[in-house]
Coordinates of C-alpha atoms in Angstrom, one line a residue:
M1 CA -19.7 3.7 4.2
A2 CA -19.2 6.9 6.0
G3 CA -17.0 9.0 3.7
S4 CA -14.1 7.7 1.6
F5 CA -11.8 6.9 4.5
S6 CA -14.1 5.4 7.1
V7 CA -16.8 3.0 8.0
S8 CA -19.5 3.2 10.7
L9 CA -19.7 -0.5 12.0
P10 CA -23.5 -0.6 12.7
Q11 CA -24.2 0.2 9.2
V12 CA -22.2 -2.9 8.2
L13 CA -24.1 -4.8 11.0
Q14 CA -27.3 -3.9 9.4
V15 CA -26.4 -4.8 5.9
G16 CA -25.3 -8.2 6.6
V17 CA -28.0 -9.3 8.9
G18 CA -30.0 -11.1 6.4
V19 CA -32.0 -11.2 3.3
G20 CA -34.4 -8.2 3.1
V21 CA -32.9 -6.5 6.1
C22 CA -30.7 -3.7 4.6
R23 CA -31.0 -0.4 6.6
Y24 CA -29.0 2.1 8.2
D25 CA -29.3 2.6 12.1
L26 CA -27.6 5.9 12.5
E27 CA -29.3 6.6 16.0
T28 CA -27.5 3.8 17.7
S29 CA -24.4 3.7 15.6
S30 CA -20.9 4.4 16.8
G31 CA -17.9 5.9 14.8
P32 CA -17.1 6.6 12.2
Y33 CA -14.0 4.4 12.2
K34 CA -11.1 4.4 9.8
L35 CA -11.6 1.6 7.2
D36 CA -7.8 1.4 6.4
L37 CA -4.8 2.3 8.3
G38 CA -2.7 3.3 5.3
N39 CA -2.8 6.7 3.5
V40 CA -3.9 5.9 -0.2
L41 CA -7.1 4.0 -0.1
Y42 CA -9.7 6.3 -1.6
A43 CA -13.3 6.1 -2.7
P44 CA -14.1 2.4 -1.6
L45 CA -17.0 0.7 -3.1
A46 CA -18.8 -2.1 -1.3
F47 CA -21.3 -4.5 -2.9
Y48 CA -22.7 -8.0 -2.1
D49 CA -21.2 -10.9 -3.9
A50 CA -24.4 -13.2 -3.8
P51 CA -22.9 -16.5 -5.2
H52 CA -20.4 -16.5 -2.5
Q53 CA -22.4 -14.8 0.1
R54 CA -19.9 -12.1 1.1
H55 CA -19.6 -8.4 1.1
L56 CA -16.6 -7.0 -1.0
V57 CA -14.7 -3.8 -1.1
W58 CA -12.7 -2.2 -3.8
G59 CA -11.1 1.3 -3.8
Y60 CA -8.6 3.4 -5.7
L61 CA -4.9 3.5 -4.5
K62 CA -4.0 7.3 -4.6
E63 CA -0.4 8.5 -5.4
L64 CA 2.0 9.8 -2.8
R65 CA 4.0 11.5 -5.4
T66 CA 3.1 15.0 -6.7
L67 CA 1.6 14.6 -10.0
P68 CA 0.6 16.9 -12.8
P69 CA -3.1 17.8 -12.3
P70 CA -5.7 15.8 -14.5
P71 CA -6.1 15.1 -17.2
S72 CA -2.4 15.5 -17.9
Q73 CA -0.7 12.7 -19.7
C74 CA 1.5 11.5 -17.0
N75 CA 3.8 9.1 -19.0
K76 CA 5.5 7.0 -16.3
F77 CA 2.6 7.5 -13.9
V78 CA 0.3 5.2 -15.7
S79 CA -0.4 3.2 -12.6
S80 CA -1.8 6.2 -10.8
G81 CA -5.3 5.6 -9.4
C82 CA -5.1 1.9 -9.8
L83 CA -7.5 -0.4 -7.9
S84 CA -6.9 -2.1 -4.7
M85 CA -7.2 -5.8 -4.2
P86 CA -10.7 -6.9 -3.4
R87 CA -11.4 -7.5 0.3
A88 CA -14.1 -9.4 2.1
L89 CA -15.9 -7.9 4.9
Y90 CA -17.0 -9.8 7.9
L91 CA -18.3 -9.2 11.4
R92 CA -16.4 -11.0 14.1
A93 CA -16.9 -10.4 17.9
G94 CA -18.7 -7.3 17.0
K95 CA -15.8 -5.8 14.9
L96 CA -15.1 -5.4 11.3
H97 CA -13.0 -7.9 9.9
Q98 CA -11.3 -7.4 6.6
V99 CA -9.5 -10.4 4.6
P100 CA -8.1 -10.7 1.1
I101 CA -10.2 -13.0 -1.0
P102 CA -9.0 -16.4 -1.3
E103 CA -9.1 -16.3 -5.0
L104 CA -6.0 -14.1 -5.0
S105 CA -3.9 -17.2 -4.1
L106 CA -4.5 -18.3 -7.6
L107 CA -2.3 -15.5 -8.8
R108 CA 0.7 -17.2 -7.4
S109 CA 3.1 -18.4 -10.1
G110 CA 4.5 -21.4 -8.3
S111 CA 7.9 -19.7 -7.9
A112 CA 8.3 -19.2 -4.1
W113 CA 10.7 -19.0 -1.3
R114 CA 10.1 -20.2 2.3
C115 CA 11.9 -19.6 5.5
P116 CA 12.4 -22.6 7.6
A117 CA 9.9 -22.7 10.3
G118 CA 11.1 -21.7 13.8
F119 CA 13.9 -19.4 12.5
S120 CA 15.2 -17.2 15.3
L121 CA 15.6 -13.7 14.1
S122 CA 18.1 -11.7 16.1
P123 CA 19.2 -8.1 15.8
E124 CA 22.8 -9.5 14.6
Q125 CA 21.3 -11.6 11.8
P126 CA 18.7 -10.0 9.4
L127 CA 17.1 -12.4 7.1
A128 CA 17.3 -11.4 3.4
V129 CA 15.1 -13.2 0.8
P130 CA 17.5 -14.8 -1.6
V131 CA 17.6 -14.0 -5.5
G132 CA 16.1 -16.4 -7.8
S133 CA 19.5 -17.9 -8.8
E134 CA 20.2 -18.7 -5.4
G135 CA 16.9 -20.5 -4.7
G136 CA 14.8 -17.4 -3.8
V137 CA 12.4 -15.3 -5.9
D138 CA 12.7 -12.5 -8.4
G139 CA 10.1 -10.1 -9.1
Q140 CA 8.0 -7.0 -8.0
Q141 CA 4.5 -8.7 -7.9
L142 CA 4.5 -10.7 -4.6
D143 CA 2.4 -12.3 -2.2
V144 CA 3.9 -12.4 1.3
E145 CA 2.9 -14.4 4.2
L146 CA 4.5 -13.6 7.6
V147 CA 3.8 -15.1 11.1
V148 CA 6.2 -14.0 14.0
R149 CA 5.9 -15.2 17.6
P150 CA 6.1 -12.6 20.4
P151 CA 9.5 -12.3 21.9
T152 CA 10.0 -14.2 25.1
S153 CA 11.7 -11.3 26.8
G154 CA 12.4 -7.8 26.3
S155 CA 9.0 -7.1 24.6
S156 CA 9.1 -3.5 25.8
S157 CA 11.8 -2.6 23.5
T158 CA 11.6 -5.3 20.5
R159 CA 10.4 -4.5 17.1
T160 CA 9.9 -6.8 14.0
V161 CA 10.8 -4.9 10.6
L162 CA 10.2 -6.0 7.2
L163 CA 12.4 -3.7 5.1
L164 CA 11.2 -3.1 1.4
D165 CA 14.6 -2.1 0.0
S166 CA 15.0 0.0 -3.0
W167 CA 16.7 -0.2 -6.1
R168 CA 17.0 3.4 -6.6
P169 CA 20.3 5.6 -5.8
A170 CA 21.3 5.7 -2.3
G171 CA 18.3 3.5 -1.4
K172 CA 15.8 6.3 -1.9
G173 CA 12.3 5.3 -1.7
A174 CA 12.9 2.2 0.6
A175 CA 10.2 1.7 3.3
A176 CA 10.3 -0.1 6.6
L177 CA 7.2 -1.9 8.0
V178 CA 7.6 -1.8 11.6
F179 CA 5.8 -3.6 14.2
D180 CA 6.3 -2.6 17.9
W181 CA 5.6 -5.5 20.3
A182 CA 5.1 -3.1 23.2
T183 CA 2.4 -0.9 21.8
H184 CA 1.1 -3.3 19.0
R185 CA 1.5 -0.6 16.6
L186 CA 2.1 -1.3 12.9
S187 CA 3.8 1.6 11.0
V188 CA 5.4 2.5 7.6
V189 CA 8.6 4.6 7.8
F190 CA 9.1 6.0 4.3
D191 CA 12.6 6.6 3.0
A192 CA 13.8 4.2 5.5
H193 CA 17.4 4.7 4.8
Q194 CA 17.2 8.4 5.3
H195 CA 15.4 7.9 8.6
L196 CA 17.2 5.2 10.3
E197 CA 16.6 6.7 13.8
K198 CA 12.9 6.3 13.3
W199 CA 12.9 2.6 13.2
R200 CA 16.5 1.3 14.2
D201 CA 16.1 2.6 17.6
P202 CA 13.5 0.7 19.6
T203 CA 12.6 3.5 21.7
S204 CA 12.0 6.1 18.9
E205 CA 8.5 7.4 18.0
L206 CA 6.9 5.7 15.1
T207 CA 4.3 8.2 14.3
A208 CA 5.0 11.0 11.7
P209 CA 5.0 14.8 12.6
K210 CA 1.7 16.2 13.5
F211 CA 1.8 18.4 10.4
A212 CA 3.1 16.1 7.9
G213 CA 2.0 16.7 4.2
L214 CA -1.6 16.3 3.5
L215 CA -2.6 14.2 0.5
G216 CA -5.2 15.8 -1.9
H217 CA -4.5 18.0 -5.0
A218 CA -3.2 21.5 -4.4
H219 CA -4.2 24.4 -6.4
H220 CA -2.1 24.5 -9.7
T221 CA -1.1 27.5 -11.9
L222 CA 0.1 25.6 -14.9
S223 CA -1.3 26.9 -18.1
G224 CA -2.5 24.6 -20.8
G225 CA -0.1 22.9 -23.1
V226 CA 3.1 21.0 -22.8
H227 CA 5.2 21.3 -19.6
T228 CA 8.6 19.9 -18.5
L229 CA 8.3 18.5 -14.9
N230 CA 10.6 16.5 -12.6
D231 CA 9.9 13.1 -11.2
E232 CA 10.7 12.0 -7.6
D233 CA 14.4 11.3 -8.8
G234 CA 14.7 14.8 -10.3
A235 CA 14.6 13.3 -14.0
E236 CA 12.7 15.3 -16.3
F237 CA 9.6 14.3 -18.2
N238 CA 7.0 16.0 -20.4
S239 CA 3.4 16.3 -19.4
Y240 CA 0.4 17.8 -21.2
V241 CA -2.3 20.2 -19.3
D242 CA -5.7 20.4 -21.0
P243 CA -6.2 24.2 -21.2
E244 CA -10.1 23.7 -20.9
V245 CA -9.8 21.8 -17.6
P246 CA -9.9 24.2 -14.6
P247 CA -7.5 23.6 -11.6
V248 CA -8.4 20.8 -9.2
P249 CA -9.3 22.4 -5.7
D250 CA -7.5 21.3 -2.5
M251 CA -9.1 18.8 -0.1
N252 CA -12.3 20.2 1.6
P253 CA -11.0 22.2 4.7
A254 CA -14.1 21.2 6.5
V255 CA -12.9 17.5 6.6
P256 CA -11.9 16.5 10.3
D257 CA -8.0 16.5 10.7
W258 CA -8.2 12.9 12.1
I259 CA -9.6 11.5 8.8
R260 CA -7.1 13.2 6.5
M261 CA -4.4 11.0 5.1
R262 CA -0.9 12.1 5.1
R263 CA 2.0 11.5 2.9
E264 CA 4.6 10.6 5.6
E265 CA 2.3 8.6 8.0
A266 CA 0.6 5.2 7.6
G267 CA -0.1 2.9 10.3
G268 CA -2.2 2.2 13.6
V269 CA -2.6 0.0 16.5
L270 CA -3.6 -3.7 15.9
D271 CA -6.3 -5.2 18.0
M272 CA -4.0 -7.9 19.3
Q273 CA -4.1 -9.9 22.5
P274 CA -1.3 -10.5 24.9
G275 CA 0.8 -13.3 23.7
E276 CA -0.6 -13.3 20.1
S277 CA 1.5 -13.7 17.1
L278 CA 1.8 -11.1 14.5
Q279 CA 0.3 -12.5 11.1
L280 CA 0.7 -10.3 8.0
R281 CA -0.3 -10.9 4.4
L282 CA 1.2 -8.5 2.0
F283 CA 0.5 -8.0 -1.6
I284 CA 3.3 -5.9 -3.5
D285 CA 2.6 -4.8 -7.0
A286 CA 5.4 -2.5 -7.8
S287 CA 4.6 0.8 -5.8
A288 CA 1.4 -0.6 -4.6
V289 CA 1.5 -2.3 -1.1
E290 CA -1.6 -3.7 0.5
I291 CA -1.2 -5.4 4.0
F292 CA -3.9 -7.4 5.8
T293 CA -3.4 -8.5 9.4
G294 CA -4.7 -11.3 11.5
T295 CA -6.6 -8.9 13.5
G296 CA -8.8 -8.2 10.5
Q297 CA -7.3 -4.6 9.9
A298 CA -5.7 -3.4 6.6
L299 CA -3.3 -0.9 5.5
C300 CA -2.6 0.3 2.0
T301 CA 0.2 2.5 1.0
R302 CA 2.7 3.3 -1.9
V303 CA 6.4 2.6 -1.9
Y304 CA 8.6 3.8 -4.7
R305 CA 11.5 1.4 -4.8
G306 CA 12.3 1.6 -8.4
V307 CA 12.9 -1.2 -10.8
A308 CA 15.3 -4.1 -10.6
N309 CA 18.0 -3.7 -13.2
P310 CA 20.2 -7.0 -13.9
N311 CA 22.6 -4.8 -16.0
N312 CA 23.2 -2.4 -12.9
A313 CA 24.5 -4.7 -10.3
S314 CA 26.6 -3.1 -7.4
S315 CA 28.3 -4.5 -4.3
D316 CA 26.0 -2.4 -1.8
K317 CA 22.5 -3.4 -3.1
L318 CA 20.8 -6.2 -4.9
S319 CA 20.2 -5.9 -8.7
L320 CA 17.6 -8.8 -8.7
G321 CA 15.4 -10.8 -6.3
T322 CA 12.7 -9.0 -4.1
N323 CA 14.8 -6.8 -1.9
L324 CA 13.0 -7.8 1.1
Q325 CA 14.6 -8.2 4.4
L326 CA 13.2 -9.4 7.8
M327 CA 15.0 -7.8 10.9
A328 CA 14.6 -7.8 14.7
V329 CA 15.3 -4.6 16.5
G330 CA 16.2 -4.6 20.2
G331 CA 15.5 -8.3 20.8
A332 CA 15.2 -11.7 19.1
C333 CA 11.8 -13.2 18.0
E334 CA 11.0 -16.5 16.4
V335 CA 9.6 -16.6 12.7
E336 CA 6.9 -19.1 12.2
R337 CA 6.3 -18.4 8.6
F338 CA 8.0 -16.3 6.1
D339 CA 6.9 -17.3 2.5
V340 CA 7.4 -15.1 -0.5
H341 CA 5.4 -16.0 -3.7
K342 CA 5.9 -14.6 -7.1
C343 CA 2.5 -13.5 -8.6
N344 CA 1.4 -13.7 -12.3
M345 CA -0.5 -11.0 -13.9
A346 CA -4.4 -10.8 -13.1
W347 CA -5.4 -9.7 -16.8
L348 CA -6.4 -12.7 -18.5
R349 CA -7.9 -11.4 -21.9
G350 CA -4.6 -11.0 -23.8
A351 CA -2.4 -8.1 -24.9
K352 CA -4.9 -7.0 -27.5
D353 CA -7.5 -6.5 -25.0
A354 CA -5.3 -4.8 -22.2
P355 CA -6.3 -1.6 -20.6
L356 CA -5.2 1.4 -22.7
A357 CA -4.7 5.1 -21.8
P358 CA -7.9 7.4 -22.0
P359 CA -8.3 8.9 -25.5
I360 CA -6.1 11.8 -26.3
N361 CA -7.7 15.0 -27.8
P362 CA -6.3 15.3 -31.5
E363 CA -5.4 18.8 -30.9
A364 CA -3.3 17.8 -27.9
L365 CA -1.7 15.2 -29.9
A366 CA -0.7 17.6 -32.7
Q367 CA 0.7 20.1 -30.2
W368 CA 2.9 17.4 -28.6
K369 CA 4.2 16.4 -31.7
A370 CA 4.9 19.9 -32.9
A371 CA 6.9 20.2 -29.7
G372 CA 9.2 17.3 -30.9
K373 CA 8.0 14.5 -28.7
A374 CA 8.0 11.1 -29.9
S375 CA 5.0 9.7 -28.3
L376 CA 2.8 10.1 -25.1

């Protein structure tokens, strides 16, 4: 691996040649190339799975929200820094090919919804995944398979959009996964309802502004102790900052601009051939979204859609279900497959052995209780 966000292809070539041949050939290598088209995959770790004769990669999924500096107790941000799904690496036609491991299909619960094959998707007829009570699926842990055939005409102005709609007020936090058939660019438009012009207009530019906010911890000036902060919806929450831990520095300014991950930009051009269908496999686990393409590329990001609340039904948004809608923009296309599976938890050791928060300093806990907080 060359850095946290990229891979030099010839290095993978050398590692996977055969038993006993594990060397880096930097003199003839090209790249580096981005390992992931998204904006949250960090510090990937690769290893060889000998029983299955495959190379696997895991990585951390960074937050796109502004978080208190570590080791602050982050309350609702307990999923910060969670691990990605394991992916297998292969070489196909001289290119790195990434696929989700087949074992992930074992997480499917048996509850699923499938779109009829050959469904004609038109701009006037978006396709929403029904809620469970209407023969669809409920849940925020999903495995989605999508295959869309290229449009027969008007491909210069046609887009296929999977809208990950939100349960939050005014649809805040929704995201549009947009595929442009003319450029073969797959992009994520964040806060989709607030930026309709970016994806509803088939001639609009999909890339984010050049100087969109960079990821990485900024310098903080918070003193040690309990602080009242605001989350992405403006609601207050309390956080503790350890006074003995220095501020976390910003990302190294020597890192080349092209390799930086940006809060408002995720996507890239897929290595598709003319006439090839769009093939996507999506894993959605609350805010974590991981996308694998039929071209062997991958995109990880975060989408903060909130939580479905059956007691908060309204006429303008779904209160249950998956809040997924498939749309066509600028022209019709045919859906070959659109399957949505509800997934079970991967943790199989029981609640008593579930992952816990890191140990809390006794003095920090005493200070928290003294401030009148019920719990961390």
